XYZ file of N, CA and C in Angstrom:
336
model
N -14.741 -7.642 -4.341
C -13.825 -8.651 -4.823
C -12.413 -8.081 -4.815
N -11.492 -8.935 -4.455
C -10.089 -8.549 -4.448
C -9.316 -9.448 -3.513
N -8.019 -9.251 -3.447
C -7.180 -10.077 -2.573
C -7.555 -9.918 -1.099
N -7.177 -10.894 -0.310
C -7.396 -10.897 1.135
C -8.882 -10.748 1.443
N -9.273 -9.644 2.069
C -10.683 -9.421 2.411
C -11.412 -8.607 1.355
N -10.799 -8.417 0.201
C -11.420 -7.673 -0.888
C -11.075 -6.196 -0.854
N -11.367 -5.520 -1.952
C -11.140 -4.079 -2.033
C -12.128 -3.398 -1.094
N -11.614 -2.485 -0.295
C -12.445 -1.780 0.680
C -13.447 -0.856 -0.003
N -14.600 -0.644 0.619
C -15.528 0.367 0.094
C -14.841 1.731 0.134
N -15.160 2.595 -0.787
C -14.517 3.896 -0.897
C -14.547 4.673 0.415
N -15.607 4.570 1.180
C -15.718 5.323 2.440
C -14.668 4.888 3.472
N -14.001 3.750 3.243
C -12.993 3.243 4.180
C -11.572 3.386 3.632
N -11.378 4.203 2.620
C -10.063 4.313 1.987
C -9.093 5.242 2.697
N -9.376 5.677 3.893
C -8.445 6.534 4.626
C -8.010 5.837 5.896
N -6.695 5.736 6.098
C -6.162 5.101 7.302
C -6.106 6.042 8.490
N -6.063 7.312 8.243
C -5.867 8.227 9.361
C -6.430 9.594 9.091
N -5.595 10.578 9.303
C -6.008 11.962 9.147
C -6.432 12.245 7.712
N -7.437 13.074 7.542
C -7.985 13.346 6.212
C -7.001 14.052 5.290
N -5.982 14.731 5.846
C -5.022 15.433 4.991
C -3.879 14.535 4.511
N -3.731 13.323 5.032
C -2.624 12.440 4.632
C -2.558 12.187 3.132
N -3.673 11.873 2.460
C -3.547 11.585 1.029
C -2.993 12.749 0.205
N -3.207 13.972 0.633
C -2.752 15.133 -0.130
C -1.269 15.432 0.094
N -0.675 14.885 1.144
C 0.732 15.150 1.432
C 1.642 14.294 0.553
N 2.853 14.739 0.346
C 3.820 14.050 -0.505
C 4.231 12.706 0.107
N 4.104 11.647 -0.681
C 4.521 10.314 -0.232
C 6.046 10.216 -0.255
N 6.646 9.611 0.768
C 8.102 9.496 0.817
C 8.663 8.300 0.040
N 7.826 7.456 -0.534
C 8.317 6.217 -1.139
C 9.068 6.462 -2.440
N 10.173 5.723 -2.585
C 11.091 5.862 -3.713
C 11.579 4.465 -4.079
N 11.376 4.047 -5.304
C 11.777 2.699 -5.731
C 13.284 2.513 -5.835
N 14.054 3.583 -5.923
C 15.479 3.473 -6.176
C 16.356 3.270 -4.951
N 15.789 3.076 -3.798
C 16.589 2.947 -2.575
C 16.498 1.556 -1.986
N 17.512 1.193 -1.185
C 17.490 -0.061 -0.446
C 16.345 0.003 0.554
N 15.426 -0.955 0.473
C 14.216 -0.906 1.294
C 14.495 -0.834 2.787
N 15.325 -1.735 3.308
C 15.517 -1.798 4.754
C 16.177 -0.526 5.283
N 17.271 -0.111 4.665
C 17.969 1.087 5.119
C 17.076 2.317 4.985
N 16.367 2.417 3.859
C 15.506 3.568 3.658
C 14.367 3.588 4.664
N 13.738 2.451 4.872
C 12.576 2.399 5.754
C 12.932 2.811 7.166
N 14.105 2.375 7.640
C 14.499 2.690 9.015
C 14.733 4.183 9.221
N 15.086 4.923 8.169
C 15.365 6.341 8.333
C 14.403 7.256 7.609
N 13.271 6.751 7.190
C 12.401 7.540 6.316
C 11.476 8.525 7.026
N 11.211 8.321 8.263
C 10.276 9.240 8.903
C 10.676 9.507 10.341
N 10.281 10.646 10.813
C 10.608 11.069 12.166
C 9.368 10.983 13.041
N 9.544 11.226 14.318
C 8.440 11.098 15.272
C 7.228 11.948 14.908
N 7.436 13.133 14.324
C 6.307 14.010 14.022
C 5.810 13.827 12.591
N 6.246 12.803 11.919
C 5.902 12.554 10.531
C 5.219 11.189 10.432
N 4.508 10.937 9.357
C 3.889 9.623 9.195
C 4.327 9.014 7.881
N 4.815 7.781 7.892
C 5.351 7.177 6.669
C 4.313 6.916 5.585
N 3.035 6.857 5.940
C 2.016 6.518 4.952
C 1.273 7.733 4.409
N 1.854 8.917 4.600
C 1.238 10.102 3.999
C 1.283 9.929 2.479
N 0.325 10.497 1.797
C 0.271 10.369 0.342
C -0.274 9.035 -0.122
N -1.024 8.338 0.753
C -1.602 7.038 0.393
C -3.067 6.971 0.810
N -3.772 6.032 0.207
C -5.109 5.673 0.664
C -5.149 4.154 0.787
N -5.884 3.650 1.760
C -5.970 2.205 1.967
C -6.997 1.611 1.012
N -6.630 0.513 0.354
C -7.556 -0.102 -0.592
C -7.915 -1.537 -0.234
N -7.074 -2.222 0.537
C -7.348 -3.608 0.928
C -6.893 -3.829 2.366
N -7.749 -4.445 3.172
C -7.357 -4.887 4.515
C -6.893 -6.333 4.393
N -5.627 -6.586 4.742
C -5.062 -7.926 4.626
C -5.300 -8.767 5.875
N -5.707 -8.144 6.945
C -5.884 -8.832 8.214
C -4.974 -8.198 9.251
N -5.380 -8.283 10.516
C -4.641 -7.667 11.629
C -4.348 -6.204 11.297
N -3.086 -5.780 11.379
C -2.724 -4.389 11.112
C -2.175 -4.192 9.701
N -2.333 -5.158 8.834
C -1.727 -5.107 7.509
C -2.728 -4.660 6.442
N -2.263 -3.760 5.569
C -3.092 -3.190 4.518
C -2.312 -3.123 3.209
N -3.041 -3.025 2.116
C -2.465 -2.628 0.846
C -2.922 -1.206 0.618
N -1.968 -0.325 0.365
C -2.244 1.093 0.184
C -1.962 1.489 -1.255
N -2.695 2.442 -1.753
C -2.445 3.023 -3.061
C -1.717 4.344 -2.838
N -0.534 4.480 -3.434
C 0.241 5.709 -3.311
C -0.327 6.719 -4.310
N -0.771 7.873 -3.809
C -1.451 8.852 -4.664
C -0.644 10.118 -4.925
N 0.515 10.260 -4.286
C 1.386 11.408 -4.528
C 2.831 10.932 -4.562
N 3.703 11.763 -5.071
C 5.135 11.479 -5.030
C 5.638 10.611 -6.167
N 6.882 10.185 -6.038
C 7.586 9.453 -7.074
C 6.936 8.109 -7.425
N 6.295 7.454 -6.480
C 5.679 6.140 -6.719
C 4.174 6.228 -6.934
N 3.674 7.400 -7.268
C 2.237 7.591 -7.460
C 1.658 6.531 -8.401
N 0.556 5.913 -7.954
C -0.114 4.886 -8.744
C 0.257 3.472 -8.355
N 1.349 3.305 -7.630
C 1.785 1.964 -7.223
C 1.113 1.556 -5.920
N 1.125 0.253 -5.669
C 0.558 -0.296 -4.445
C 1.668 -0.569 -3.441
N 1.309 -0.470 -2.174
C 2.245 -0.624 -1.082
C 1.645 -1.568 -0.056
N 2.356 -2.632 0.309
C 1.929 -3.490 1.415
C 2.572 -2.933 2.667
N 1.771 -2.707 3.709
C 2.286 -2.038 4.894
C 1.560 -2.477 6.148
N 2.220 -2.282 7.267
C 1.647 -2.547 8.576
C 1.362 -1.215 9.255
N 0.219 -1.104 9.915
C -0.124 0.146 10.591
C 0.859 0.505 11.689
N 1.539 -0.486 12.263
C 2.517 -0.179 13.305
C 3.859 0.256 12.703
N 3.910 0.400 11.382
C 5.096 0.866 10.646
C 6.280 -0.084 10.784
N 6.017 -1.364 11.031
C 7.118 -2.323 11.148
C 7.623 -2.783 9.791
N 6.836 -2.603 8.740
C 7.295 -2.934 7.393
C 6.483 -2.177 6.362
N 7.082 -2.036 5.191
C 6.399 -1.473 4.032
C 7.157 -1.923 2.797
N 6.419 -2.347 1.782
C 7.041 -2.802 0.550
C 6.200 -2.348 -0.631
N 6.828 -1.593 -1.522
C 6.144 -1.160 -2.744
C 6.067 -2.361 -3.674
N 4.882 -2.648 -4.174
C 4.690 -3.770 -5.106
C 5.266 -3.426 -6.474
N 5.604 -4.444 -7.231
C 6.198 -4.264 -8.543
C 5.231 -3.867 -9.636
N 3.933 -4.018 -9.393
C 2.938 -3.673 -10.409
C 2.993 -2.185 -10.719
N 2.826 -1.848 -11.982
C 2.940 -0.475 -12.446
C 1.855 0.443 -11.882
N 0.646 -0.101 -11.698
C -0.463 0.711 -11.195
C -1.561 -0.199 -10.645
N -2.638 0.432 -10.161
C -3.729 -0.318 -9.550
C -4.331 -1.331 -10.517
N -4.553 -0.917 -11.757
C -5.173 -1.810 -12.729
C -4.298 -3.038 -12.991
N -3.002 -2.859 -13.157
C -2.090 -3.994 -13.391
C -2.099 -4.937 -12.187
N -2.112 -4.382 -10.994
C -2.154 -5.187 -9.764
C -3.453 -5.993 -9.690
N -4.577 -5.323 -9.959
C -5.871 -5.998 -9.870
C -6.009 -7.069 -10.959
N -5.570 -6.763 -12.158
C -5.635 -7.756 -13.243
C -4.761 -8.967 -12.931
N -3.613 -8.746 -12.301
C -2.750 -9.875 -11.917
C -3.474 -10.756 -10.903
N -4.173 -10.126 -9.965
C -4.938 -10.898 -8.989
C -6.021 -11.723 -9.699
N -6.748 -11.090 -10.619
C -7.783 -11.805 -11.367
C -7.200 -12.991 -12.136
N -6.068 -12.811 -12.796
C -5.413 -13.889 -13.533
C -5.071 -15.057 -12.615
N -4.579 -14.753 -11.413
C -4.225 -15.807 -10.457
C -5.472 -16.581 -10.014
N -6.539 -15.871 -9.744
C -7.785 -16.525 -9.321
C -8.330 -17.393 -10.450
N -8.364 -16.859 -11.665
C -8.879 -17.615 -12.809
C -8.017 -18.840 -13.114
N -6.739 -18.767 -12.773
C -5.824 -19.896 -12.982
C -5.973 -20.942 -11.869
N -6.847 -20.679 -10.883
C -7.110 -21.641 -9.825
C -6.090 -21.653 -8.711
N -5.407 -20.541 -8.523
C -4.383 -20.497 -7.490
C -4.917 -20.049 -6.144
N -6.228 -19.944 -6.020
C -6.846 -19.629 -4.727
C -6.575 -18.219 -4.271
N -6.517 -18.028 -2.939
C -6.285 -16.692 -2.376
C -4.896 -16.217 -2.730
N -4.811 -14.993 -3.090
C -3.564 -14.403 -3.548
C -3.190 -13.239 -2.659
N -1.916 -13.111 -2.394
C -1.450 -12.008 -1.557
C -0.643 -11.026 -2.346
């Protein structure tokens, strides 16, 4: 149960290399998203290091849980092709999931 296609089984919580979750996440809430995103990573770096995938939204889009760095505990909506990334406003996974449950119970259907 969860938004989009539901929360992924634990065995599917890695988007790429097994060492990515242990690396420092570059996400920072205090910066302009567009300007920061365009300059945040280089060719030999990956913008989603320090995250694990928790929800498949469809196509190349996922919700990731940031597990290291300044935004640790927050959720991130992102595209695997790195065309966008947005840190969600929810304080942590539990707040995000409870908000989804509240929306469903209120009859608002599928929630993104």
